[in-house]
Short mmCIF file of C-alpha atoms in Angstrom, two decimals:
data_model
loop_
_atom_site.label_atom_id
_atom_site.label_comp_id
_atom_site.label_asym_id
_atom_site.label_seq_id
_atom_site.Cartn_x
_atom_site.Cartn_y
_atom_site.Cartn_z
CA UNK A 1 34.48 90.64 -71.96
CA UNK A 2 34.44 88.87 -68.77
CA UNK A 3 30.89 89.30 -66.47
CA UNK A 4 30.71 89.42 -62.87
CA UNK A 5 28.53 86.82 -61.25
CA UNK A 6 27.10 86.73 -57.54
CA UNK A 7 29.56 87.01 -55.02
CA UNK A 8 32.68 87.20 -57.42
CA UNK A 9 34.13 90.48 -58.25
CA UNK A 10 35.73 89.89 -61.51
CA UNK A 11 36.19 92.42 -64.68
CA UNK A 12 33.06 94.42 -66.20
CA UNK A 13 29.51 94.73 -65.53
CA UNK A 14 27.02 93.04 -67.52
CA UNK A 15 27.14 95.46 -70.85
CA UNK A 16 30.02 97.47 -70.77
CA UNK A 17 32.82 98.19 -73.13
CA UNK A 18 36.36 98.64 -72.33
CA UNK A 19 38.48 97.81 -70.14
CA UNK A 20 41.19 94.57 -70.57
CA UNK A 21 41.74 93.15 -67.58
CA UNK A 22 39.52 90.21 -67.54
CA UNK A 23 41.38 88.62 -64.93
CA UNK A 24 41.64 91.02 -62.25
CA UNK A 25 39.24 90.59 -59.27
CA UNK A 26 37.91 94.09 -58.80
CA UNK A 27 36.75 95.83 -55.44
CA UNK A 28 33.98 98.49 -54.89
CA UNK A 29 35.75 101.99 -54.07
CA UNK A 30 33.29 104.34 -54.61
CA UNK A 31 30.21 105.25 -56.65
CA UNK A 32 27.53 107.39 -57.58
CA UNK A 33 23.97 106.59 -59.15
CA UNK A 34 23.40 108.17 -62.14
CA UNK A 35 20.72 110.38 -63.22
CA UNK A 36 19.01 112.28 -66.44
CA UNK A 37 20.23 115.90 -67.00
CA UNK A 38 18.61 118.62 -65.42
CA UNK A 39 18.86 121.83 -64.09
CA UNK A 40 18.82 120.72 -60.31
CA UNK A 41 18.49 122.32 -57.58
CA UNK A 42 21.73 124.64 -58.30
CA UNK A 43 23.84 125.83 -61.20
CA UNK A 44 25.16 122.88 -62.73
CA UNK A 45 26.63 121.55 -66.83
CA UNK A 46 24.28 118.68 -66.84
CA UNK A 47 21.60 119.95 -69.69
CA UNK A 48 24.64 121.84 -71.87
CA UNK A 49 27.49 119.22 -71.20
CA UNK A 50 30.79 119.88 -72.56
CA UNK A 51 32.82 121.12 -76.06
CA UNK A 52 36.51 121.24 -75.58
CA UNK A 53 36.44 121.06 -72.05
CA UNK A 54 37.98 119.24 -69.46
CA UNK A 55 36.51 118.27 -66.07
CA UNK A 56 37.96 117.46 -63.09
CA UNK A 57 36.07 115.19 -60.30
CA UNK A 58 37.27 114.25 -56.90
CA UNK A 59 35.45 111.24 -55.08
CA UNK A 60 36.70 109.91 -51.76
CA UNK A 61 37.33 105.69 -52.00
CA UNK A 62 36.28 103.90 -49.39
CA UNK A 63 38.08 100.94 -49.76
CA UNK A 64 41.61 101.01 -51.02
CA UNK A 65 43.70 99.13 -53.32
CA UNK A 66 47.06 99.40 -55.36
CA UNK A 67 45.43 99.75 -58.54
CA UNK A 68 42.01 101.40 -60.00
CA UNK A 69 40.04 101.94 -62.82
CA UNK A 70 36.83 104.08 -63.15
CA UNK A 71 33.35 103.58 -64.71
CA UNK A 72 31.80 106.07 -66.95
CA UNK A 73 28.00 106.19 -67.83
CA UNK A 74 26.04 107.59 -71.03
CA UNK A 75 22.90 105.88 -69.60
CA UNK A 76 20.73 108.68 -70.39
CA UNK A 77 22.48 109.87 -73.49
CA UNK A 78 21.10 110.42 -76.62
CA UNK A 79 23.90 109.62 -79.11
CA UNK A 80 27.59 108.09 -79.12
CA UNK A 81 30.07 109.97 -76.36
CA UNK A 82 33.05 110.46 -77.40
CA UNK A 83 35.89 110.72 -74.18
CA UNK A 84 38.93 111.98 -75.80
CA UNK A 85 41.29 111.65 -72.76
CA UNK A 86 40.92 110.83 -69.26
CA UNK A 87 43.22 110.86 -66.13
CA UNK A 88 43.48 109.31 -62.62
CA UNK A 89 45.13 111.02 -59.57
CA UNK A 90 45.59 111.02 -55.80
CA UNK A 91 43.15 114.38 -55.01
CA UNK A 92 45.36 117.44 -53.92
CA UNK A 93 44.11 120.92 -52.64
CA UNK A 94 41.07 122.13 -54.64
CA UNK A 95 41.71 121.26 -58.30
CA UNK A 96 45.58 120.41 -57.65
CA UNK A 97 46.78 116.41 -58.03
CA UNK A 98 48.66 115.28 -55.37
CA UNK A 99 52.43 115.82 -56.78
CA UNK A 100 53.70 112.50 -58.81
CA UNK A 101 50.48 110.44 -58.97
CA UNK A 102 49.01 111.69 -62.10
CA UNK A 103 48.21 108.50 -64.65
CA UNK A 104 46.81 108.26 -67.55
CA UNK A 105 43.94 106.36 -68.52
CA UNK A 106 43.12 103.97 -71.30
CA UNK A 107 40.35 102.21 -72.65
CA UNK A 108 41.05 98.33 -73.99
CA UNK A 109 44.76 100.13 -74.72
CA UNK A 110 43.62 103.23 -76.07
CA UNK A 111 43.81 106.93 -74.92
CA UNK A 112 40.23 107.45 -76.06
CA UNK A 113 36.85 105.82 -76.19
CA UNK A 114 33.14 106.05 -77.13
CA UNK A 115 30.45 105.14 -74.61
CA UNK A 116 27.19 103.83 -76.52
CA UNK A 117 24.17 105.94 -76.04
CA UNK A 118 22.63 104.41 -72.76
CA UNK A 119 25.82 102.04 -72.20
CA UNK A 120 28.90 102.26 -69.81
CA UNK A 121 32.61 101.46 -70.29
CA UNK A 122 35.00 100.81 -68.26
CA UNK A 123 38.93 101.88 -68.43
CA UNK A 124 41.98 99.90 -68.07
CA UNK A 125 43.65 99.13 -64.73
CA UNK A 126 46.29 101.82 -63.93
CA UNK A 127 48.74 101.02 -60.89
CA UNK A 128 48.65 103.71 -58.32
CA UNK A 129 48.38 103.19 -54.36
CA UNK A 130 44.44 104.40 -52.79
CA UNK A 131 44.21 104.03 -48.72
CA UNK A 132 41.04 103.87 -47.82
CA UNK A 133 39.32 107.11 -47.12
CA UNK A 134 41.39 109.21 -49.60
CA UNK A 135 40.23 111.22 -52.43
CA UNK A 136 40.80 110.50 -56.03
CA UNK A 137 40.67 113.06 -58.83
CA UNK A 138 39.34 112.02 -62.12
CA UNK A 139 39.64 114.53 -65.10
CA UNK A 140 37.86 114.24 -68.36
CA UNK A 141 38.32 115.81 -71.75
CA UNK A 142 35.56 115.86 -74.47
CA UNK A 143 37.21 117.19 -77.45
CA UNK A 144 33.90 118.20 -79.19
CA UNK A 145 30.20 118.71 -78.02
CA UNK A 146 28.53 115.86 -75.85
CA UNK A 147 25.26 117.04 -75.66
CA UNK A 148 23.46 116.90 -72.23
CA UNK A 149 25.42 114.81 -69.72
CA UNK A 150 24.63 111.90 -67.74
CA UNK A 151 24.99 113.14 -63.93
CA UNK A 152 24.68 112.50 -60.47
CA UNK A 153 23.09 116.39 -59.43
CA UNK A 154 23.84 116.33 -55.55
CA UNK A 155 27.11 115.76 -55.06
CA UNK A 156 28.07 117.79 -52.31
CA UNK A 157 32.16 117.79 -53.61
CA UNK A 158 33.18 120.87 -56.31
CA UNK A 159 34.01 119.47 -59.52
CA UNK A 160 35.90 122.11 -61.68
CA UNK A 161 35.48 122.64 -65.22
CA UNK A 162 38.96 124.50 -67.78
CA UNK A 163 39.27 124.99 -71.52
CA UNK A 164 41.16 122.50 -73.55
CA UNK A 165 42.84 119.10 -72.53
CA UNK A 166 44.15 119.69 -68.88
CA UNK A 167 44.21 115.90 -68.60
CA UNK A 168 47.90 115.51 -68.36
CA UNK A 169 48.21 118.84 -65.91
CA UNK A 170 48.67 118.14 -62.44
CA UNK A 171 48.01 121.99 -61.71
CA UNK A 172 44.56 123.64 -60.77
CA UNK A 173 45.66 126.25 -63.17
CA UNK A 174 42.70 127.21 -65.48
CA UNK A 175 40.26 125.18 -63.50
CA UNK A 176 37.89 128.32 -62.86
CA UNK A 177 34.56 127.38 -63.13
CA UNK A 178 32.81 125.28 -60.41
CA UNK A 179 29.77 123.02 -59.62
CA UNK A 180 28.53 120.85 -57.30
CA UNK A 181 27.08 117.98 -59.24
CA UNK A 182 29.56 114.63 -60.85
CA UNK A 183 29.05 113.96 -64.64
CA UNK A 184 29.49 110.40 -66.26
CA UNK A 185 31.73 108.89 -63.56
CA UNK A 186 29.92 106.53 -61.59
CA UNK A 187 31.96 104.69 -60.39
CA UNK A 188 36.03 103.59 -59.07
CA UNK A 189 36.57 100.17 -58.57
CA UNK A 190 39.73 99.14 -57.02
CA UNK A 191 42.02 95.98 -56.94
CA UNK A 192 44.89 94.58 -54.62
CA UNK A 193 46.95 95.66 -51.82
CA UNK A 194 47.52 94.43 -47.97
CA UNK A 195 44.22 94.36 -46.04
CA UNK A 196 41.82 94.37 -48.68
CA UNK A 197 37.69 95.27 -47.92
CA UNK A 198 36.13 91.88 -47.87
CA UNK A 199 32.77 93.38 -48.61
CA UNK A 200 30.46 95.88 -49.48
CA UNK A 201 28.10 97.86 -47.88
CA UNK A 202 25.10 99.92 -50.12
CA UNK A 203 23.12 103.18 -48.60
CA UNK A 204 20.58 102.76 -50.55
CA UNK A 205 17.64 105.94 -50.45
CA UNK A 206 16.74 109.60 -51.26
CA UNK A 207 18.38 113.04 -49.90
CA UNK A 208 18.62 111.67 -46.32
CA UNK A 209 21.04 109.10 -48.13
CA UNK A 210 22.52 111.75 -50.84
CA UNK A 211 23.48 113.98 -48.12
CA UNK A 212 21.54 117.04 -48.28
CA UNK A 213 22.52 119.37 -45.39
CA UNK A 214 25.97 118.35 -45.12
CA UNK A 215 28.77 120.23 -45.37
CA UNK A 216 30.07 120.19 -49.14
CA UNK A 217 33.82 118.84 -49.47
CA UNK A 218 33.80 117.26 -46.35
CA UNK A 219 32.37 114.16 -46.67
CA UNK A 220 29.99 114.10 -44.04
CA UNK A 221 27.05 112.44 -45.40
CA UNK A 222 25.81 109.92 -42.97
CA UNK A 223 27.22 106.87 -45.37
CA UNK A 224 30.96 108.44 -44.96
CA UNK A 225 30.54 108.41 -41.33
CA UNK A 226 29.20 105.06 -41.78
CA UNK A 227 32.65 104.32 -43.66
CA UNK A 228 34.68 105.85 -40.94
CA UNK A 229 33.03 103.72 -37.90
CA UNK A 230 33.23 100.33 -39.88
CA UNK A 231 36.83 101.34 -40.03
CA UNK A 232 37.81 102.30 -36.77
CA UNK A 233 35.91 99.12 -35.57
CA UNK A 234 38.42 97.07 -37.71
CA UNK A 235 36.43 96.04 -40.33
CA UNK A 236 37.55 96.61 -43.68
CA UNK A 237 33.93 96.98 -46.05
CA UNK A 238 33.31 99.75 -48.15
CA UNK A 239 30.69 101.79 -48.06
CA UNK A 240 29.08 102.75 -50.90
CA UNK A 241 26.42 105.74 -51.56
CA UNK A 242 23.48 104.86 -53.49
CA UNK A 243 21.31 108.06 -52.48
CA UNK A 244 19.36 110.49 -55.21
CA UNK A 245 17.88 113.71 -53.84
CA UNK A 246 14.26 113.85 -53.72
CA UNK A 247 13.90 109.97 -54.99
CA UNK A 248 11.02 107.86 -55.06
CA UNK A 249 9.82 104.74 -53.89
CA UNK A 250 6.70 104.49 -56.99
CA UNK A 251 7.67 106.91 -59.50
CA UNK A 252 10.17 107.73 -61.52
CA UNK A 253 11.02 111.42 -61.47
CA UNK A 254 12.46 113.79 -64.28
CA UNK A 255 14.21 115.14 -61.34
CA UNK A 256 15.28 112.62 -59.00
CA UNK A 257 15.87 109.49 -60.71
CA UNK A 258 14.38 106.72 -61.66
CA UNK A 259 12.01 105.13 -58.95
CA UNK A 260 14.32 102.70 -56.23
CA UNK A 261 12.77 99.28 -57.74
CA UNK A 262 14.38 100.28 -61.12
CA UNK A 263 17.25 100.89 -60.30
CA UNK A 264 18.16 98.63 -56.90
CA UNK A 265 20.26 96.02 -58.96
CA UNK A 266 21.89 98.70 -60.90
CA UNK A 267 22.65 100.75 -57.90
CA UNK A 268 23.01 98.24 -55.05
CA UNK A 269 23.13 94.51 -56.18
CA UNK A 270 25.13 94.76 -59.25
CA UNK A 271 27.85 96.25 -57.09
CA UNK A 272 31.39 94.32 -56.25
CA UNK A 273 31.34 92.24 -53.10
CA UNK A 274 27.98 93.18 -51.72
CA UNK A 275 26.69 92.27 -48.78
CA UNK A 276 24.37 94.54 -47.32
CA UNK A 277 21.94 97.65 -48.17
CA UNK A 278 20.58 99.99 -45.84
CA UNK A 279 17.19 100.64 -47.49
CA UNK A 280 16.12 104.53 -46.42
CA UNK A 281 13.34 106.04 -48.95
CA UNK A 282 9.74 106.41 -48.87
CA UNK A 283 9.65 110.15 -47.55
CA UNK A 284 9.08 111.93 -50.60
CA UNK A 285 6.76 109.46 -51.71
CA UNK A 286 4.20 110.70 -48.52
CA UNK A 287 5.39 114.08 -48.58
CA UNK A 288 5.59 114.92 -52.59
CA UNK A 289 1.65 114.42 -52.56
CA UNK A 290 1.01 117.65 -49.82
CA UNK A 291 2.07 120.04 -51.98
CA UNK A 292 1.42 120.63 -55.67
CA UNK A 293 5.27 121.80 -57.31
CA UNK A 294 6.34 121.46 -60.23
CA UNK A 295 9.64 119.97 -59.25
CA UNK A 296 7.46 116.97 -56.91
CA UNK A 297 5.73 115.89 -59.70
CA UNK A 298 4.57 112.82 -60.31
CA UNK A 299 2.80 113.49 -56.91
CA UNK A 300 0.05 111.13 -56.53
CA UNK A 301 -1.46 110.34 -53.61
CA UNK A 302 0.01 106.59 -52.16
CA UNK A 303 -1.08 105.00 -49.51
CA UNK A 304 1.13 102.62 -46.43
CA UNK A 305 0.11 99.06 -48.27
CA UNK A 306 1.41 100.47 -51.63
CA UNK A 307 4.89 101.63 -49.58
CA UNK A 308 5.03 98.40 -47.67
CA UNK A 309 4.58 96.57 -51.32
CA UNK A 310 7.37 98.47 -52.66
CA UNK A 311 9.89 97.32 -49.89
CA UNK A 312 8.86 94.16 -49.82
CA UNK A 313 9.95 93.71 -53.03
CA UNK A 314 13.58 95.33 -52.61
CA UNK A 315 14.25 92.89 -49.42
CA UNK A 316 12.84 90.16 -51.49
CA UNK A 317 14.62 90.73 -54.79
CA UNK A 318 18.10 91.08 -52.08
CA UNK A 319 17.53 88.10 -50.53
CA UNK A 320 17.53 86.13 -54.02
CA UNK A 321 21.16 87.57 -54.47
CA UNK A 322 22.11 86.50 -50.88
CA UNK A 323 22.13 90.05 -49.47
CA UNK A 324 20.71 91.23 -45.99
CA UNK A 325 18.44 94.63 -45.89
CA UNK A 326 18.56 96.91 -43.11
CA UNK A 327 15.62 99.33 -43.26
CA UNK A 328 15.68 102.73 -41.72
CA UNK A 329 13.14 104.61 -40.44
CA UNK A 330 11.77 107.96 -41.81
CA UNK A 331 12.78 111.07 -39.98
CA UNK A 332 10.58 113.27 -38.54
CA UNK A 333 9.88 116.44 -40.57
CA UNK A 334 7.35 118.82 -38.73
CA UNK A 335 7.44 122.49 -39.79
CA UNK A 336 8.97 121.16 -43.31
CA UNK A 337 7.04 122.30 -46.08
CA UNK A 338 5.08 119.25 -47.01
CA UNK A 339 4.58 117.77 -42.92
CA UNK A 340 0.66 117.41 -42.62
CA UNK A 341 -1.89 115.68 -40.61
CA UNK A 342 -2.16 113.27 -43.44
CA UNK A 343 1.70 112.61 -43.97
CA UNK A 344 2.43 112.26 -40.51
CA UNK A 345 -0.13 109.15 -40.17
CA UNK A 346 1.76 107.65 -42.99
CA UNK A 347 5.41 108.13 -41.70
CA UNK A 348 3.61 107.07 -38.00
CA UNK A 349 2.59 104.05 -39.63
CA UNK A 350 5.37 103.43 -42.08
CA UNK A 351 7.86 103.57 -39.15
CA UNK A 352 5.92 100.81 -37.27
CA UNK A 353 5.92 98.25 -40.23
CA UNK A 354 9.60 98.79 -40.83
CA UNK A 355 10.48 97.70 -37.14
CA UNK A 356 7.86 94.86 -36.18
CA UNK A 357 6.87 93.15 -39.74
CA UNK A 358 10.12 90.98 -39.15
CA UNK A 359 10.54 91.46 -43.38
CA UNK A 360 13.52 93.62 -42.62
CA UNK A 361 16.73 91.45 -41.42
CA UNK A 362 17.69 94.51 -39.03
CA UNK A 363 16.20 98.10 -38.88
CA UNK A 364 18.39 101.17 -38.40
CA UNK A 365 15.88 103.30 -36.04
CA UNK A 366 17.13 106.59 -37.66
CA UNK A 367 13.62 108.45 -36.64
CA UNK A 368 14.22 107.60 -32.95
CA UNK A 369 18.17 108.01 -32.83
CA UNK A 370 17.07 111.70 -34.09
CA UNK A 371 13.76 112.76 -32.76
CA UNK A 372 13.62 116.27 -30.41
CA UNK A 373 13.33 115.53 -27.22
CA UNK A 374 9.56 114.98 -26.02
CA UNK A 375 8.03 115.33 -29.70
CA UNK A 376 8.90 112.36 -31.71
CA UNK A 377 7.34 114.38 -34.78
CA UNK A 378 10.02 116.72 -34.91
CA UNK A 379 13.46 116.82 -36.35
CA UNK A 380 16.15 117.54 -32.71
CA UNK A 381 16.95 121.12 -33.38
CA UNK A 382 20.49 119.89 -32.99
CA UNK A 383 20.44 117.88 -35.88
CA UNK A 384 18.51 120.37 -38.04
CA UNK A 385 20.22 121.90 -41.33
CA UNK A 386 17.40 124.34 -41.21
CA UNK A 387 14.50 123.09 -43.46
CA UNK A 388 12.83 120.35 -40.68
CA UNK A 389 13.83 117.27 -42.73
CA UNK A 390 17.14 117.14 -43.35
CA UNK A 391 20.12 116.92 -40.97
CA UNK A 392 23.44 118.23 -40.35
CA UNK A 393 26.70 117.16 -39.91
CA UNK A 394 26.16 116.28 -36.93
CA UNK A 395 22.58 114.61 -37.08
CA UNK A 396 24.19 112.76 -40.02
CA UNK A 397 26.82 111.04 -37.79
CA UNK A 398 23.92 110.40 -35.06
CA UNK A 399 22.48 108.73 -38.12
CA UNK A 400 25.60 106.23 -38.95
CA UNK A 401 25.83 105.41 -35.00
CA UNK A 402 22.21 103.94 -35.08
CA UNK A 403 23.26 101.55 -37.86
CA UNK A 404 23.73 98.26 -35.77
CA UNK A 405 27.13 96.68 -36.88
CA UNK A 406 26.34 93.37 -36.61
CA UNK A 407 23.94 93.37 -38.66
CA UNK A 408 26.14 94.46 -41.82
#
């Protein structure tokens, strides 16, 4: 098993199983952190995972190649899962493949594999052309029970869920149920082809990051339209997502992940080709502590030093590994259900550190790019989704143009 070191993009990750091609210098495409199962904040197959079931996934890649292979995660399993089949396609209409691009996977040469309990694997590398900004389609089958499922919750994409093996069936036919969430994949890494990313970009933070308030199968999460203006500025990086819903800063969360120190090398500097991260969290660490539910909890009280710590030590553990740190500002979230006298101070405060300490090597001044007009504590009713914190489409774009190129 060959092991990626800094700045080379080589076969597997540190750890994982599978996967034969040790020579083969790999490329991000897209990814997704992973999380424990839970019931989230909609209808999802996280806690009863799958029995004779096949699920079908469709990412978009934002760097291309003409070959892939994907990355599945037990991380938070609590036995041996068992992947009876798996299949990689160009994404069609809904749960369709795009006609004649349907391949098979394999795992060191076989058809099936078992992911360790809290391990990944990774799957062989299967020839098929990905432009950047296209959607793959990765379907699963789990041939007996897998327990709860490793998941990323907020996925804002349908992934579709049939009886028995549709692997090999290019057809949406019998993919009737639906959910919102992504289960095991984490990532699709790509290799070769003309005009090749020469780097990576991480978004790196909480909802703001995951995408909350964007339109669902549309990829308008502010890191997508991040993608789309490195692109049409001619520079070929992909853009990766590294955004959990209501994530914290100090504390892991049942809910939303583990805290972003324990899990920034997983999520961002373990990644092929890095060079940046976009660093936007610290929100729900002010705003958790205002009200008491059940779903914000741990909630202690923290204070601006304790924030400031926890930053410092992202941009400092980056800059060991040779990667810059942009830091964005907090958003302004008056009339949102946890905005207080108290929390305001902090993200007043916060806000200032982040753009004169000089720890950052750029900011991103997302708060100010988005602000209404005349009251800097409140979210631009053009840019609201509707709960005071959390953009739209629109806002979410606003927030990719107030990402300063150059300093990618």
């Amino acid at each position: 098993m060959a092991v990626r070191t800094a700045g080379l993009d080589t076969a597997a990750r540190t750890g994982a199983t599978g996967g034969a091609d040790t020579g083969t210098r790999w490329r991000a495409g897209w990814s997704a952190p992973v999380q424990r199962p839970s019931n989230g904040f909609e209808e999802n197959w996280a806690e009863s995972g799958f029995d004779r079931q096949s699920v079908r996934q469709v990412v978009r890649v934002t760097g291309g190649g003409s070959g892939a292979r994907i990355r599945l995660s037990n991380r938070y399993g609590a036995a041996p899962l068992t992947v009876d089949a798996a299949s990689l396609a160009l994404a069609g209409a809904g749960a369709g493949a795009r006609p004649g691009t349907l391949r098979p996977l394999a795992f060191a040469g076989a058809s099936s594999v078992v992911v360790p309990a809290g391990g990944e694997v990774v799957s062989d590398l299967v020839e098929l052309p990905v432009e950047p900004l296209s959607s793959v389609m990765v379907t699963l089958y789990f041939a007996g029970p897998t327990g709860p499922a490793t998941f990323h919750a907020q996925a804002y994409a349908t992934s579709f869920r049939a009886p028995g093996d549709r692997t090999a069936d290019a057809g949406a036919k019998g993919f009737t149920e639906r959910t919102h969430s992504w289960y095991y994949l984490s990532d699709v890494e790509v290799t070769g082809g003309a005009g090749a990313a020469s780097g990576t970009v991480v978004a790196f933070g909480d909802s703001l990051t995951d995408g909350f308030g964007s339109t669902a199968d549309t990829d308008r999460r502010y890191p997508d339209a991040l993608a789309e203006r490195l692109r049409a500025a001619g520079r070929s990086w992909a853009v990766l997502n590294a955004g959990i819903g209501g994530n914290l800063l100090l504390n892991d969360s049942p809910w939303f992940g583990e805290r972003a120190p324990a899990r920034f090398d997983r999520d961002v500097l373990d990644k092929p080709g890095v060079r940046s991260a976009i660093v936007l969290v610290g929100l729900n660490d002010i705003g958790f502590s205002e009200v008491d539910l059940p779903t914000y909890r741990p909630n202690p009280l923290v204070s601006v030093a304790e924030l400031t710590a926890g930053y410092a030590e992202l941009v400092e553990r980056a800059h060991r590994r040779g990667v810059r740190v942009i830091g964005g500002t907090i958003l302004p979230f008056k009339g949102a259900e946890y905005h207080t006298p108290r929390a305001e101070a902090k993200r007043v405060a916060l806000n200032e550190w982040i753009r004169r300490s000089g720890v950052f090597d750029a900011v991103a001044d997302f708060a100010a790019a988005l602000a209404a007009p005349g009251d800097a504590e409140t979210l631009d009713p053009v840019y609201d989704s509707g709960d005071h914190k959390h953009p739209n489409d629109a806002g979410y774009r606003v927030m990719a143009e107030a990402v300063p190129l150059e300093s990618l």
